[in-house]
Amino acid sequence: MKFTTLLKPSMSMLEALSVSVTGIIIVMIILALLAVMVVILSKAIRAVENKAKNKTKSTEKVVETELPEKKAPNGSPLPETQSVGSLDLYKTDEKTAAVIMAIVSEESGIPLNRLQFNSIKLIEE
Amino acid sequence: MSIINALISLFQESGFAYLAWQNWVMIIVSFALLYLAIVKKFEPLLLLPIAFGMLLVNVYPEIMYDPLAIATPGGQVIDASAHWYDSGVLRLIYCGVKSSIFPCLIFMGVGAMTDFGPLLANPSSLLLGAAAQLGIYVAFLIAIATGYVPGFEGFTPLEAAAIAIIGGADGPTAIYLTGKLAPHLLGPIAVAAYSYMALIPLIQPPIMKALTTKKEREIKMEQLRTVSKAEKIIFPIVVTVICVLIIPSTAPLIGMLMLGNLFKESGVTDRLSDTAQNALCNIVTIMLGVTVGATAEGKTFLDVKTILVIIIGLIAFSFSTAGGVLFAKLMNIITKGKVNPLIGSAGVSAVPMAARVSQVEGRKYNPSNFLLMHAMGPNVAGVIGSAVAAGFLLSTFGKLL
């Protein structure tokens, strides 16, 4: 399309339609291109990050095997399944409380036996 | 006698004597906008300065006096000995709008406030941001079509392009483009754009409801993945390179938007990021709001063209909402029911109101539904989409300038 024809005080409907169709197609193409670039970049970055993570993990393993047997600073550590403290539930059933605690543990990356919940309360709107 | 003469003289010099009826109408309009901003809390940060600027210029039009104004289309200057510093105080501040400095600085602030994480987690939302620009092009067609109405001179292509950008639902972009293509329409276009942005919670829901089924509105979307810091840092750089290389005229808007975002995401320019999203953005918002409002001087503002701009703006908003929702419906079909079409309406870039509307509407039909983060993707994509659309219109029609 010759855009020089548009440089007039008035415009025919056909020209206007042509500008509109071209415009929406261009916006679509550019944003689609960006979406493709985002996908490619995300994959590349995640691949690099995963590689780096694996490398760190393997280094940690090596260090662990090289270290002498660990001793807990204050007595023996808590077993994986053991927990401490008491939990007050307000208008919350045990199942929901368990799910909430599991989510908090997962999101924070802290094992459940290292977290202490005092109470879980339902907030009514 | 001398007291009476003094009183007469005082009255003759007062605004009561020289204000035209159009000024009084605009004073009432400004009261209505102030009411909406203060009592109804519709976009008060923008609407209040705009309304007050409107009030100021209509009680004292000289506040926007321009001694260098061109008297005739031929370019004859009224007073050759006039100086820029003789201008009204708001006219001086208005230079920031005319020169596009204010809209670009606001875009930098918007960039510093924006989290592109939801968009990066779901890149297909960029397409929703593109589809929701439909209203721009529909509005352009309608504005051109008005020229075929007998007895009405219609809009020039430049004016039509400036009016069309209201459909992008992006205030700074609308001001930027209008300032370039049709500065004489800045008042009505800015007022229309910001008013409709404020009224999004009223405009969008009926359209969203009309275009979707109850089953579609109830769709629960999968949780978005976490986006790494590196992705967030690289994104603004990539967007700048791609958009500006393809459409160079997007550089001021996209460039400033992404610069602000890079301040935020880089993590090494906290002070700059803080200034861009708080102090600087607030200062520029005050100056931009008041001076844009001050362009709505009754004698020039109240005419058929202004009313048409307001009507076409509403149509543009509606079509943009419809474009986003319909495209989201299409994505829902392609993904076999994984996309809630309500997030499509957020593609009109009014951040974050449009995303909030999707969230509120979604919860109405499924109280356990949280669409906010899913809607933020198309919402921030809409900001990029409207800037690209503005760049396209500028590169197409800017040759006339």
Short mmCIF file of C-alpha atoms in Angstrom, two decimals:
data_model
loop_
_atom_site.label_atom_id
_atom_site.label_comp_id
_atom_site.label_asym_id
_atom_site.label_seq_id
_atom_site.Cartn_x
_atom_site.Cartn_y
_atom_site.Cartn_z
CA MET A 1 0.00 0.00 0.00
CA LYS A 2 1.30 3.48 -0.86
CA PHE A 3 0.98 5.51 2.28
CA THR A 4 1.66 8.72 0.35
CA THR A 5 -1.93 8.48 -0.90
CA LEU A 6 -3.04 8.92 2.70
CA LEU A 7 -1.48 12.34 3.05
CA LYS A 8 -4.62 14.13 2.03
CA PRO A 9 -7.10 16.14 4.05
CA SER A 10 -9.70 13.44 3.48
CA MET A 11 -9.59 9.70 2.92
CA SER A 12 -11.79 7.18 1.17
CA MET A 13 -13.34 4.38 3.19
CA LEU A 14 -11.36 1.85 1.19
CA GLU A 15 -8.08 3.53 2.14
CA ALA A 16 -9.20 3.77 5.76
CA LEU A 17 -10.09 0.08 5.77
CA SER A 18 -6.71 -0.71 4.27
CA VAL A 19 -4.93 1.29 7.04
CA SER A 20 -7.01 -0.41 9.73
CA VAL A 21 -6.38 -3.95 8.46
CA THR A 22 -2.67 -3.24 8.01
CA GLY A 23 -2.49 -1.74 11.49
CA ILE A 24 -4.08 -4.64 13.34
CA ILE A 25 -2.01 -7.16 11.36
CA ILE A 26 1.22 -5.31 12.19
CA VAL A 27 0.37 -5.13 15.91
CA MET A 28 -0.48 -8.87 15.84
CA ILE A 29 2.75 -9.78 14.04
CA ILE A 30 4.98 -7.75 16.36
CA LEU A 31 3.39 -9.09 19.53
CA ALA A 32 3.39 -12.65 18.16
CA LEU A 33 7.08 -12.21 17.37
CA LEU A 34 7.66 -11.04 20.93
CA ALA A 35 5.76 -14.05 22.26
CA VAL A 36 7.98 -16.39 20.22
CA MET A 37 11.10 -14.56 21.44
CA VAL A 38 9.90 -14.84 25.05
CA VAL A 39 9.35 -18.59 24.66
CA ILE A 40 12.79 -19.12 23.13
CA LEU A 41 14.53 -16.91 25.70
CA SER A 42 12.71 -18.51 28.63
CA LYS A 43 13.70 -21.98 27.46
CA ALA A 44 17.30 -20.95 26.94
CA ILE A 45 17.56 -19.20 30.31
CA ARG A 46 15.91 -22.10 32.16
CA ALA A 47 18.23 -24.56 30.46
CA VAL A 48 21.28 -22.54 31.52
CA GLU A 49 19.91 -22.14 35.05
CA ASN A 50 19.13 -25.86 35.38
CA LYS A 51 22.62 -26.71 34.21
CA ALA A 52 24.09 -24.36 36.79
CA LYS A 53 21.81 -25.83 39.49
CA ASN A 54 22.83 -29.41 38.65
CA LYS A 55 26.47 -28.39 38.75
CA THR A 56 26.03 -26.85 42.22
CA LYS A 57 24.16 -29.97 43.43
CA SER A 58 26.91 -32.30 42.26
CA THR A 59 29.54 -30.07 43.91
CA GLU A 60 27.54 -30.17 47.15
CA LYS A 61 27.42 -33.97 46.98
CA VAL A 62 31.17 -34.15 46.54
CA VAL A 63 31.69 -31.83 49.51
CA GLU A 64 29.25 -33.92 51.58
CA THR A 65 31.11 -37.15 50.90
CA GLU A 66 34.44 -35.52 51.67
CA LEU A 67 33.30 -34.14 55.01
CA PRO A 68 33.65 -36.23 58.16
CA GLU A 69 30.47 -37.37 59.89
CA LYS A 70 28.29 -34.38 60.85
CA LYS A 71 27.60 -33.73 64.47
CA ALA A 72 24.51 -31.83 65.58
CA PRO A 73 25.39 -28.70 67.56
CA ASN A 74 22.83 -29.27 70.29
CA GLY A 75 22.16 -32.94 70.66
CA SER A 76 20.74 -35.05 67.86
CA PRO A 77 18.65 -33.41 65.13
CA LEU A 78 14.91 -33.97 64.86
CA PRO A 79 13.97 -37.05 62.85
CA GLU A 80 12.32 -36.35 59.48
CA THR A 81 8.85 -37.26 60.75
CA GLN A 82 8.94 -35.62 64.16
CA SER A 83 7.43 -32.23 64.91
CA VAL A 84 7.07 -30.02 67.98
CA GLY A 85 4.54 -27.62 69.49
CA SER A 86 0.76 -27.55 69.35
CA LEU A 87 -1.53 -26.11 66.68
CA ASP A 88 -4.83 -24.34 67.36
CA LEU A 89 -7.44 -24.65 64.62
CA TYR A 90 -10.26 -22.12 64.36
CA LYS A 91 -13.11 -23.12 62.06
CA THR A 92 -10.62 -25.18 60.05
CA ASP A 93 -10.68 -28.96 59.69
CA GLU A 94 -7.53 -31.00 60.02
CA LYS A 95 -7.42 -31.90 56.36
CA THR A 96 -7.40 -28.24 55.26
CA ALA A 97 -4.79 -27.41 57.92
CA ALA A 98 -2.56 -30.20 56.64
CA VAL A 99 -2.86 -28.92 53.09
CA ILE A 100 -2.06 -25.33 54.17
CA MET A 101 1.02 -26.47 56.10
CA ALA A 102 2.20 -28.54 53.16
CA ILE A 103 1.80 -25.57 50.80
CA VAL A 104 3.72 -23.24 53.16
CA SER A 105 6.48 -25.82 53.44
CA GLU A 106 6.62 -26.30 49.66
CA GLU A 107 6.57 -22.58 48.84
CA SER A 108 9.14 -21.61 51.50
CA GLY A 109 11.38 -24.60 50.84
CA ILE A 110 11.58 -25.33 54.57
CA PRO A 111 10.85 -28.93 55.66
CA LEU A 112 7.74 -29.36 57.77
CA ASN A 113 9.69 -30.56 60.78
CA ARG A 114 11.52 -27.23 60.80
CA LEU A 115 8.35 -25.11 60.70
CA GLN A 116 6.18 -24.28 63.69
CA PHE A 117 2.53 -23.35 63.19
CA ASN A 118 0.77 -21.81 66.18
CA SER A 119 -2.75 -21.44 64.79
CA ILE A 120 -4.74 -21.57 61.55
CA LYS A 121 -7.86 -19.46 61.47
CA LEU A 122 -10.59 -19.14 58.81
CA ILE A 123 -11.15 -15.49 57.91
CA GLU A 124 -14.75 -14.97 56.90
CA GLU A 125 -15.47 -12.18 54.38
CA MET B 1 -20.60 57.94 42.85
CA SER B 2 -16.96 56.91 42.87
CA ILE B 3 -17.84 53.77 44.90
CA ILE B 4 -20.48 52.79 42.35
CA ASN B 5 -18.02 53.40 39.52
CA ALA B 6 -15.44 51.29 41.30
CA LEU B 7 -17.96 48.49 41.78
CA ILE B 8 -19.00 48.68 38.12
CA SER B 9 -15.37 48.61 37.06
CA LEU B 10 -14.71 45.66 39.37
CA PHE B 11 -17.66 43.78 37.89
CA GLN B 12 -16.54 44.55 34.35
CA GLU B 13 -13.12 43.13 35.08
CA SER B 14 -14.45 40.07 36.90
CA GLY B 15 -15.02 36.71 35.37
CA PHE B 16 -18.80 37.18 35.65
CA ALA B 17 -18.62 39.77 32.89
CA TYR B 18 -16.33 38.13 30.38
CA LEU B 19 -17.00 34.42 30.71
CA ALA B 20 -19.04 32.90 27.90
CA TRP B 21 -21.86 30.39 28.46
CA GLN B 22 -19.53 27.62 27.27
CA ASN B 23 -17.18 28.39 30.16
CA TRP B 24 -20.05 28.02 32.63
CA VAL B 25 -21.02 24.66 31.10
CA MET B 26 -17.41 23.45 31.43
CA ILE B 27 -17.27 24.67 35.03
CA ILE B 28 -20.28 22.45 35.75
CA VAL B 29 -18.58 19.55 33.89
CA SER B 30 -15.46 20.05 36.00
CA PHE B 31 -17.61 19.90 39.15
CA ALA B 32 -19.05 16.58 37.93
CA LEU B 33 -15.55 15.21 37.29
CA LEU B 34 -14.34 16.41 40.69
CA TYR B 35 -17.33 14.62 42.23
CA LEU B 36 -16.43 11.40 40.38
CA ALA B 37 -12.79 11.69 41.48
CA ILE B 38 -13.35 12.60 45.14
CA VAL B 39 -16.61 10.88 46.07
CA LYS B 40 -16.71 7.94 43.64
CA LYS B 41 -12.91 7.57 43.61
CA PHE B 42 -12.81 7.02 39.82
CA GLU B 43 -9.09 7.28 38.94
CA PRO B 44 -8.69 10.20 41.39
CA LEU B 45 -4.95 10.59 40.81
CA LEU B 46 -5.64 11.60 37.21
CA LEU B 47 -9.22 12.77 37.22
CA LEU B 48 -8.76 15.29 40.04
CA PRO B 49 -5.92 17.28 38.42
CA ILE B 50 -7.67 17.09 35.03
CA ALA B 51 -10.93 18.36 36.52
CA PHE B 52 -9.18 21.13 38.43
CA GLY B 53 -7.26 22.22 35.34
CA MET B 54 -10.58 22.34 33.50
CA LEU B 55 -12.06 24.45 36.28
CA LEU B 56 -9.09 26.84 36.34
CA VAL B 57 -9.04 27.51 32.60
CA ASN B 58 -12.76 28.15 32.51
CA VAL B 59 -12.83 30.59 35.41
CA TYR B 60 -9.67 32.29 34.11
CA PRO B 61 -8.95 31.47 30.43
CA GLU B 62 -5.83 33.68 30.50
CA ILE B 63 -4.04 30.97 32.49
CA MET B 64 -3.53 29.17 29.15
CA TYR B 65 -2.80 32.38 27.22
CA ASP B 66 -0.31 31.88 24.43
CA PRO B 67 1.19 35.14 23.11
CA LEU B 68 2.89 33.24 20.32
CA ALA B 69 -0.35 31.69 19.09
CA ILE B 70 -0.73 31.61 15.36
CA ALA B 71 -3.67 33.75 14.33
CA THR B 72 -4.31 32.40 10.89
CA PRO B 73 -3.86 29.09 9.13
CA GLY B 74 -1.31 30.95 7.01
CA GLY B 75 0.93 31.30 10.04
CA GLN B 76 0.59 35.00 10.83
CA VAL B 77 1.75 35.70 14.39
CA ILE B 78 -0.49 37.96 16.49
CA ASP B 79 2.27 39.88 18.21
CA ALA B 80 5.80 39.68 16.90
CA SER B 81 7.22 41.29 20.05
CA ALA B 82 5.64 38.68 22.32
CA HIS B 83 7.83 36.44 24.45
CA TRP B 84 7.30 32.89 25.59
CA TYR B 85 7.56 33.97 29.22
CA ASP B 86 4.48 36.18 28.80
CA SER B 87 2.42 33.00 28.48
CA GLY B 88 -0.10 31.91 31.07
CA VAL B 89 1.45 29.75 33.77
CA LEU B 90 -0.35 26.58 32.68
CA ARG B 91 0.62 27.25 29.05
CA LEU B 92 4.27 27.16 30.12
CA ILE B 93 3.83 23.85 31.92
CA TYR B 94 1.85 22.57 28.93
CA CYS B 95 5.11 22.63 26.93
CA GLY B 96 5.86 19.28 28.60
CA VAL B 97 2.77 17.80 26.95
CA LYS B 98 3.35 19.44 23.56
CA SER B 99 6.94 18.24 23.49
CA SER B 100 5.87 14.69 24.55
CA ILE B 101 8.16 14.81 27.57
CA PHE B 102 5.38 14.19 30.10
CA PRO B 103 3.78 11.13 28.44
CA CYS B 104 7.21 9.55 27.99
CA LEU B 105 8.20 10.18 31.62
CA ILE B 106 4.89 8.72 32.78
CA PHE B 107 5.61 5.67 30.64
CA MET B 108 8.94 5.31 32.43
CA GLY B 109 7.10 5.38 35.75
CA VAL B 110 4.59 2.82 34.47
CA GLY B 111 7.48 0.60 33.38
CA ALA B 112 9.06 0.86 36.84
CA MET B 113 5.75 -0.16 38.41
CA THR B 114 5.01 -3.04 36.03
CA ASP B 115 5.76 -6.67 36.70
CA PHE B 116 6.00 -8.47 33.37
CA GLY B 117 6.24 -11.81 35.22
CA PRO B 118 2.68 -13.00 34.40
CA LEU B 119 3.28 -12.17 30.74
CA LEU B 120 6.59 -14.05 30.70
CA ALA B 121 4.96 -17.03 32.41
CA ASN B 122 2.28 -17.10 29.71
CA PRO B 123 3.64 -15.49 26.51
CA SER B 124 0.43 -16.19 24.58
CA SER B 125 -1.13 -13.36 26.56
CA LEU B 126 0.78 -11.02 24.24
CA LEU B 127 -1.69 -12.03 21.53
CA LEU B 128 -4.58 -10.96 23.74
CA GLY B 129 -2.87 -7.61 24.19
CA ALA B 130 -2.75 -7.30 20.40
CA ALA B 131 -6.35 -8.41 19.82
CA ALA B 132 -7.59 -5.86 22.34
CA GLN B 133 -6.31 -3.05 20.09
CA LEU B 134 -9.18 -3.80 17.68
CA GLY B 135 -11.09 -0.76 18.93
CA ILE B 136 -8.35 1.56 17.67
CA TYR B 137 -8.90 0.53 14.08
CA VAL B 138 -12.69 0.39 14.33
CA ALA B 139 -12.65 3.90 15.79
CA PHE B 140 -10.40 5.05 12.95
CA LEU B 141 -12.89 3.74 10.39
CA ILE B 142 -15.81 5.40 12.17
CA ALA B 143 -13.95 8.72 12.44
CA ILE B 144 -13.23 8.67 8.70
CA ALA B 145 -16.82 7.63 7.96
CA THR B 146 -18.14 10.77 9.69
CA GLY B 147 -16.81 12.70 6.72
CA TYR B 148 -19.57 11.14 4.63
CA VAL B 149 -22.32 12.58 6.84
CA PRO B 150 -24.01 15.40 4.90
CA GLY B 151 -23.39 18.80 6.43
CA PHE B 152 -20.47 17.65 8.58
CA GLU B 153 -16.92 18.29 7.47
CA GLY B 154 -15.69 15.12 9.19
CA PHE B 155 -12.25 14.40 10.59
CA THR B 156 -8.97 14.55 8.71
CA PRO B 157 -6.90 11.32 8.67
CA LEU B 158 -4.62 12.87 11.31
CA GLU B 159 -7.54 13.66 13.58
CA ALA B 160 -9.06 10.22 12.97
CA ALA B 161 -5.80 8.53 13.95
CA ALA B 162 -5.57 10.61 17.13
CA ILE B 163 -9.19 9.81 18.07
CA ALA B 164 -8.68 6.12 17.30
CA ILE B 165 -5.93 5.73 19.89
CA ILE B 166 -8.54 6.19 22.66
CA GLY B 167 -9.30 2.52 21.93
CA GLY B 168 -5.88 1.63 23.34
CA ALA B 169 -7.14 2.67 26.80
CA ASP B 170 -3.77 4.16 27.56
CA GLY B 171 -3.69 7.79 28.69
CA PRO B 172 -0.02 8.65 28.07
CA THR B 173 -0.08 6.98 24.64
CA ALA B 174 -3.24 8.87 23.69
CA ILE B 175 -1.69 12.17 24.79
CA TYR B 176 1.59 11.40 23.05
CA LEU B 177 -0.02 10.56 19.71
CA THR B 178 -2.59 13.35 19.82
CA GLY B 179 0.10 15.87 20.75
CA LYS B 180 1.92 14.86 17.56
CA LEU B 181 -0.97 14.41 15.13
CA ALA B 182 -3.84 16.64 16.26
CA PRO B 183 -2.85 18.85 19.24
CA HIS B 184 -6.06 20.87 18.93
CA LEU B 185 -8.00 17.73 19.94
CA LEU B 186 -5.85 17.01 22.98
CA GLY B 187 -8.46 18.20 25.47
CA PRO B 188 -11.39 16.06 24.28
CA ILE B 189 -9.22 13.01 23.57
CA ALA B 190 -7.44 13.10 26.95
CA VAL B 191 -10.69 13.70 28.81
CA ALA B 192 -12.39 10.85 26.88
CA ALA B 193 -9.46 8.45 27.36
CA TYR B 194 -9.08 9.05 31.10
CA SER B 195 -12.82 9.19 31.76
CA TYR B 196 -13.40 5.85 30.03
CA MET B 197 -10.41 4.33 31.81
CA ALA B 198 -12.00 5.40 35.06
CA LEU B 199 -15.30 3.92 33.93
CA ILE B 200 -13.86 0.53 32.93
CA PRO B 201 -15.66 -1.30 35.77
CA LEU B 202 -18.93 -0.06 34.27
CA ILE B 203 -18.14 -0.40 30.54
CA GLN B 204 -16.51 -3.83 30.35
CA PRO B 205 -18.67 -6.27 32.39
CA PRO B 206 -21.79 -6.11 30.15
CA ILE B 207 -19.64 -6.76 27.06
CA MET B 208 -17.77 -9.61 28.78
CA LYS B 209 -21.05 -11.17 29.84
CA ALA B 210 -22.64 -10.79 26.41
CA LEU B 211 -19.76 -12.49 24.60
CA THR B 212 -19.17 -15.45 26.94
CA THR B 213 -21.19 -18.38 28.25
CA LYS B 214 -21.60 -19.15 31.97
CA LYS B 215 -19.50 -22.28 31.51
CA GLU B 216 -16.63 -20.27 29.97
CA ARG B 217 -16.75 -17.70 32.77
CA GLU B 218 -16.38 -20.47 35.34
CA ILE B 219 -13.19 -21.92 33.84
CA LYS B 220 -10.37 -22.22 36.37
CA MET B 221 -6.93 -21.58 34.94
CA GLU B 222 -3.77 -23.45 35.86
CA GLN B 223 -1.27 -21.80 38.18
CA LEU B 224 1.42 -19.80 36.38
CA ARG B 225 5.04 -20.92 36.58
CA THR B 226 7.60 -18.87 38.47
CA VAL B 227 9.67 -16.58 36.29
CA SER B 228 13.38 -16.23 36.92
CA LYS B 229 15.14 -12.94 37.54
CA ALA B 230 17.24 -13.34 34.37
CA GLU B 231 14.10 -13.61 32.21
CA LYS B 232 12.72 -10.44 33.74
CA ILE B 233 15.96 -8.54 33.12
CA ILE B 234 16.38 -9.66 29.52
CA PHE B 235 12.73 -9.04 28.54
CA PRO B 236 12.78 -5.20 28.47
CA ILE B 237 15.98 -5.23 26.42
CA VAL B 238 14.57 -7.69 23.86
CA VAL B 239 11.26 -5.80 23.56
CA THR B 240 13.07 -2.52 22.98
CA VAL B 241 15.30 -3.97 20.28
CA ILE B 242 12.51 -5.80 18.41
CA CYS B 243 9.81 -3.11 18.60
CA VAL B 244 12.06 -0.16 17.85
CA LEU B 245 13.83 -1.90 14.98
CA ILE B 246 10.51 -2.82 13.34
CA ILE B 247 8.68 0.46 14.04
CA PRO B 248 11.25 3.14 14.97
CA SER B 249 8.58 5.66 15.97
CA THR B 250 7.73 3.49 19.00
CA ALA B 251 11.14 4.34 20.48
CA PRO B 252 10.05 7.17 22.83
CA LEU B 253 7.17 5.20 24.38
CA ILE B 254 8.52 1.63 24.33
CA GLY B 255 12.03 2.83 25.14
CA MET B 256 10.96 4.75 28.25
CA LEU B 257 8.57 2.00 29.35
CA MET B 258 11.28 -0.62 29.15
CA LEU B 259 13.92 1.66 30.71
CA GLY B 260 11.67 2.06 33.74
CA ASN B 261 11.14 -1.69 33.88
CA LEU B 262 14.86 -2.36 33.64
CA PHE B 263 15.42 0.02 36.59
CA LYS B 264 13.06 -2.17 38.58
CA GLU B 265 14.18 -5.60 37.47
CA SER B 266 17.95 -5.09 37.29
CA GLY B 267 18.07 -4.82 41.09
CA VAL B 268 21.05 -2.46 40.92
CA THR B 269 19.19 0.83 40.47
CA ASP B 270 16.75 0.78 43.36
CA ARG B 271 16.96 4.52 43.89
CA LEU B 272 16.23 5.27 40.23
CA SER B 273 13.38 2.78 40.21
CA ASP B 274 11.92 4.35 43.34
CA THR B 275 12.16 7.85 41.86
CA ALA B 276 10.65 6.78 38.53
CA GLN B 277 7.65 5.03 40.07
CA ASN B 278 6.99 7.49 42.90
CA ALA B 279 8.36 11.03 43.01
CA LEU B 280 8.92 11.62 39.29
CA CYS B 281 5.70 9.91 38.20
CA ASN B 282 3.69 11.87 40.76
CA ILE B 283 5.21 15.23 39.77
CA VAL B 284 4.63 14.61 36.08
CA THR B 285 1.09 13.34 36.73
CA ILE B 286 0.23 16.61 38.49
CA MET B 287 1.60 18.76 35.66
CA LEU B 288 0.18 16.60 32.88
CA GLY B 289 -3.24 16.25 34.50
CA VAL B 290 -3.72 19.94 35.23
CA THR B 291 -2.53 21.16 31.84
CA VAL B 292 -4.48 18.54 29.88
CA GLY B 293 -7.58 19.56 31.80
CA ALA B 294 -6.74 23.18 31.01
CA THR B 295 -6.98 22.49 27.27
CA ALA B 296 -10.74 22.07 27.76
CA GLU B 297 -11.56 25.76 27.54
CA GLY B 298 -15.30 26.10 26.93
CA LYS B 299 -15.28 28.23 23.79
CA THR B 300 -13.02 25.82 21.90
CA PHE B 301 -14.01 22.60 23.67
CA LEU B 302 -17.76 22.62 23.27
CA ASP B 303 -18.52 21.74 19.67
CA VAL B 304 -19.82 18.85 17.59
CA LYS B 305 -16.36 17.37 17.12
CA THR B 306 -15.84 17.03 20.87
CA ILE B 307 -19.14 15.21 21.27
CA LEU B 308 -18.19 12.91 18.39
CA VAL B 309 -14.76 12.24 19.95
CA ILE B 310 -16.48 11.22 23.19
CA ILE B 311 -18.93 8.89 21.35
CA ILE B 312 -16.25 7.34 19.10
CA GLY B 313 -14.02 6.87 22.16
CA LEU B 314 -16.72 4.82 23.88
CA ILE B 315 -17.20 2.69 20.77
CA ALA B 316 -13.42 2.18 20.57
CA PHE B 317 -13.26 1.02 24.19
CA SER B 318 -16.13 -1.39 23.65
CA PHE B 319 -14.60 -2.91 20.51
CA SER B 320 -11.21 -3.28 22.19
CA THR B 321 -12.85 -5.16 25.06
CA ALA B 322 -14.78 -7.32 22.58
CA GLY B 323 -11.61 -7.99 20.55
CA GLY B 324 -9.78 -9.25 23.62
CA VAL B 325 -12.66 -11.41 24.85
CA LEU B 326 -13.29 -12.95 21.41
CA PHE B 327 -9.61 -13.78 20.94
CA ALA B 328 -9.51 -15.33 24.42
CA LYS B 329 -12.52 -17.43 23.40
CA LEU B 330 -10.58 -18.59 20.37
CA MET B 331 -7.60 -19.47 22.57
CA ASN B 332 -9.95 -21.35 24.87
CA ILE B 333 -11.14 -23.46 21.95
CA ILE B 334 -7.59 -24.11 20.72
CA THR B 335 -6.33 -25.07 24.21
CA LYS B 336 -9.45 -27.20 24.82
CA GLY B 337 -10.89 -25.25 27.71
CA LYS B 338 -7.77 -23.98 29.47
CA VAL B 339 -8.31 -20.24 28.96
CA ASN B 340 -11.03 -18.29 30.72
CA PRO B 341 -12.22 -15.74 28.10
CA LEU B 342 -12.77 -13.15 30.81
CA ILE B 343 -9.01 -12.44 30.87
CA GLY B 344 -9.21 -11.19 27.26
CA SER B 345 -10.87 -7.95 28.26
CA ALA B 346 -7.76 -7.07 30.30
CA GLY B 347 -5.88 -6.68 26.99
CA VAL B 348 -7.02 -3.05 26.91
CA SER B 349 -4.00 -1.59 28.59
CA ALA B 350 -5.63 0.26 31.50
CA VAL B 351 -3.33 -1.22 34.15
CA PRO B 352 -4.39 -2.61 36.56
CA MET B 353 -8.11 -1.75 36.46
CA ALA B 354 -8.88 -3.98 33.49
CA ALA B 355 -7.19 -6.97 35.18
CA ARG B 356 -9.14 -6.26 38.35
CA VAL B 357 -12.39 -6.29 36.39
CA SER B 358 -11.52 -9.76 35.02
CA GLN B 359 -10.80 -10.96 38.57
CA VAL B 360 -14.04 -9.54 39.98
CA GLU B 361 -16.16 -10.91 37.13
CA GLY B 362 -14.47 -14.31 37.33
CA ARG B 363 -15.17 -14.62 41.05
CA LYS B 364 -18.81 -13.73 40.51
CA TYR B 365 -19.30 -16.97 38.60
CA ASN B 366 -16.78 -19.14 40.43
CA PRO B 367 -15.83 -17.86 43.90
CA SER B 368 -12.75 -20.09 44.00
CA ASN B 369 -11.40 -18.56 40.78
CA PHE B 370 -8.35 -16.26 40.89
CA LEU B 371 -7.90 -14.69 37.46
CA LEU B 372 -5.93 -11.62 38.55
CA MET B 373 -2.44 -12.89 37.71
CA HIS B 374 -3.68 -14.51 34.49
CA ALA B 375 -5.29 -11.19 33.50
CA MET B 376 -2.17 -9.18 34.33
CA GLY B 377 -0.40 -10.86 31.37
CA PRO B 378 -2.75 -9.48 28.69
CA ASN B 379 -3.02 -6.25 30.68
CA VAL B 380 0.68 -5.40 30.47
CA ALA B 381 0.79 -6.79 26.92
CA GLY B 382 -1.89 -4.21 26.14
CA VAL B 383 0.51 -1.43 27.16
CA ILE B 384 3.03 -2.71 24.62
CA GLY B 385 0.26 -3.27 22.05
CA SER B 386 -1.12 0.25 22.32
CA ALA B 387 2.38 1.74 22.08
CA VAL B 388 3.03 -0.32 18.93
CA ALA B 389 -0.33 0.74 17.48
CA ALA B 390 0.50 4.37 18.24
CA GLY B 391 3.89 3.94 16.58
CA PHE B 392 2.21 2.49 13.49
CA LEU B 393 -0.24 5.41 13.26
CA LEU B 394 2.58 7.89 13.79
CA SER B 395 4.74 6.35 11.10
CA THR B 396 1.76 6.24 8.72
CA PHE B 397 0.40 9.73 9.28
CA GLY B 398 3.39 11.54 10.77
CA LYS B 399 4.54 12.42 7.25
CA LEU B 400 1.87 15.12 7.16
CA LEU B 401 3.52 17.04 9.98
#
